[in-house]
Amino acid sequence: MKLSEKGRYAPPHQLKPAAQYASETIAKWAGVHARTHWLLGDEREVDGADFYFGEDELGHIHLDSQAHVMHARPVAEALIQAHLGRRFQWSGEVVVFDIRKQTDVAQALWLFELSYDRRRGTKRADLLARIAHYVASVSTSPRGLLG
């Protein structure tokens, strides 16, 4: 959804600790606009925090700490196939990731960073190469994918 379609502005809502840390970090990135994420169709009901770069949504974090991060379909598919996030039932361009504990924050920020870099002009092939590199480097670590 475009920023101009979002409705009224309110500052981003307070989230649970790990998700709040991710929210505060994303909000500090150059050119990012953070605001309340409203319950779909109801600007009276808060449902989390939204993040935009210009008019384009990077993603949002719900009150339950579930992040929905916007990606081009091929990038989203690569992330899902690598088990770096889950498929969103309503869109093939959204990757779902839960930010439940501090150890989830780094991966959540990385997912948002890919979305951010796309909006700043990084080519799709470069984003896909970063995913492949990440998977290769993490799969050789003792913790493996998704820690």
Coordinates of C-alpha atoms in Angstrom, one line a residue:
M1 CA 0.0 0.0 0.0
K2 CA 1.2 3.5 -0.8
L3 CA 1.8 6.0 2.0
S4 CA -0.8 8.4 0.4
E5 CA -3.4 5.7 0.7
K6 CA -2.8 5.0 4.4
G7 CA -5.1 7.5 6.0
R8 CA -4.4 9.6 9.0
Y9 CA -1.0 9.9 10.6
A10 CA -0.1 8.8 14.1
P11 CA 3.3 8.1 15.5
P12 CA 4.3 4.4 15.6
H13 CA 2.8 2.4 18.4
Q14 CA 4.7 0.8 21.2
L15 CA 5.5 -2.9 20.5
K16 CA 6.8 -5.8 22.6
P17 CA 10.5 -5.4 23.5
A18 CA 12.2 -7.3 20.6
A19 CA 9.8 -5.9 18.0
Q20 CA 10.1 -2.4 19.5
Y21 CA 13.9 -2.6 19.1
A22 CA 13.5 -3.5 15.5
S23 CA 10.9 -0.8 14.9
E24 CA 13.1 1.9 16.5
T25 CA 16.1 0.8 14.4
I26 CA 14.2 0.8 11.1
A27 CA 12.7 4.2 11.9
K28 CA 16.2 5.7 12.1
W29 CA 17.2 4.7 8.6
A30 CA 17.7 7.6 6.2
G31 CA 14.4 8.5 4.4
V32 CA 12.2 6.1 6.4
H33 CA 8.9 7.3 7.6
A34 CA 7.5 5.4 10.6
R35 CA 3.8 5.6 11.7
T36 CA 1.0 3.7 13.2
H37 CA -0.3 0.6 11.4
W38 CA -4.0 0.6 11.6
L39 CA -6.3 -2.4 11.6
L40 CA -7.3 -3.0 8.0
G41 CA -10.2 -0.7 7.3
D42 CA -10.4 0.9 10.7
E43 CA -8.3 3.9 11.6
R44 CA -9.5 3.8 15.2
E45 CA -7.9 0.4 15.9
V46 CA -4.0 0.3 16.2
D47 CA -2.4 -2.8 14.9
G48 CA 1.3 -2.0 14.9
A49 CA 3.9 0.1 13.2
D50 CA 4.3 0.9 9.4
F51 CA 7.6 1.8 7.6
Y52 CA 7.7 3.6 4.3
F53 CA 10.5 4.9 2.1
G54 CA 9.0 7.6 0.0
E55 CA 5.5 6.4 -1.0
D56 CA 6.5 2.7 -0.9
E57 CA 5.8 0.5 2.1
L58 CA 8.9 -1.5 3.4
G59 CA 6.6 -3.5 5.6
H60 CA 5.0 -3.3 9.0
I61 CA 5.2 -5.0 12.4
H62 CA 1.9 -6.0 14.1
L63 CA 1.2 -5.7 17.8
D64 CA 1.7 -9.5 18.1
S65 CA 5.3 -9.0 16.8
Q66 CA 4.6 -10.5 13.4
A67 CA 6.5 -8.6 10.7
H68 CA 5.1 -8.4 7.1
V69 CA 8.0 -7.3 4.8
M70 CA 7.3 -6.3 1.2
H71 CA 9.5 -7.7 -1.5
A72 CA 9.3 -8.3 -5.3
R73 CA 7.8 -11.7 -5.9
P74 CA 11.1 -13.4 -6.9
V75 CA 12.8 -12.1 -3.8
A76 CA 10.0 -13.1 -1.6
E77 CA 10.0 -16.6 -3.2
A78 CA 13.8 -17.0 -2.6
L79 CA 13.4 -16.0 1.0
I80 CA 10.5 -18.4 1.6
Q81 CA 12.3 -21.3 -0.2
A82 CA 15.4 -20.6 2.0
H83 CA 13.1 -20.8 5.1
L84 CA 14.0 -17.2 6.0
G85 CA 10.3 -16.3 6.4
R86 CA 6.9 -17.6 5.6
R87 CA 4.4 -17.1 2.8
F88 CA 1.7 -14.5 3.4
Q89 CA -1.7 -16.0 2.5
W90 CA -3.0 -12.9 0.7
S91 CA 0.1 -11.8 -1.3
G92 CA 3.1 -13.4 -3.0
E93 CA 5.1 -10.2 -2.3
V94 CA 5.0 -10.4 1.4
V95 CA 7.3 -12.3 3.7
V96 CA 6.2 -13.0 7.2
F97 CA 8.6 -13.3 10.1
D98 CA 8.0 -13.3 13.9
I99 CA 10.1 -11.1 16.1
R100 CA 9.5 -12.8 19.4
K101 CA 12.9 -12.6 21.1
Q102 CA 16.1 -10.5 20.8
T103 CA 17.7 -13.3 18.7
D104 CA 15.0 -12.7 16.0
V105 CA 15.9 -9.0 15.6
A106 CA 19.0 -9.3 13.4
Q107 CA 17.1 -11.4 10.8
A108 CA 14.1 -9.2 10.9
L109 CA 16.3 -6.1 10.3
W110 CA 18.0 -8.0 7.5
L111 CA 14.6 -8.7 5.8
F112 CA 13.6 -5.1 6.1
E113 CA 17.0 -4.0 4.9
L114 CA 16.5 -6.0 1.7
S115 CA 13.2 -4.2 1.1
Y116 CA 14.8 -0.8 1.9
D117 CA 17.7 -1.4 -0.4
R118 CA 15.3 -2.4 -3.3
R119 CA 13.6 1.0 -2.9
R120 CA 17.0 2.7 -2.9
G121 CA 17.8 1.1 -6.3
T122 CA 19.5 -2.2 -5.6
K123 CA 18.9 -4.5 -8.5
R124 CA 16.8 -7.7 -8.0
A125 CA 19.8 -9.9 -9.1
D126 CA 21.9 -8.3 -6.4
L127 CA 19.3 -8.9 -3.8
L128 CA 19.0 -12.5 -4.8
A129 CA 22.7 -12.9 -4.7
R130 CA 22.7 -11.5 -1.1
I131 CA 20.1 -14.0 -0.1
A132 CA 22.2 -16.9 -1.6
H133 CA 25.3 -15.6 0.1
Y134 CA 23.4 -15.3 3.4
V135 CA 22.0 -18.8 3.1
A136 CA 25.5 -20.2 2.3
S137 CA 27.1 -18.4 5.2
V138 CA 24.4 -19.2 7.8
S139 CA 24.0 -22.9 6.7
T140 CA 27.7 -23.5 7.5
S141 CA 27.5 -21.9 11.0
P142 CA 26.8 -24.2 14.0
R143 CA 23.4 -22.4 14.6
G144 CA 22.2 -23.0 11.0
L145 CA 19.3 -21.1 9.4
L146 CA 16.9 -19.3 11.8
G147 CA 19.2 -19.9 14.8

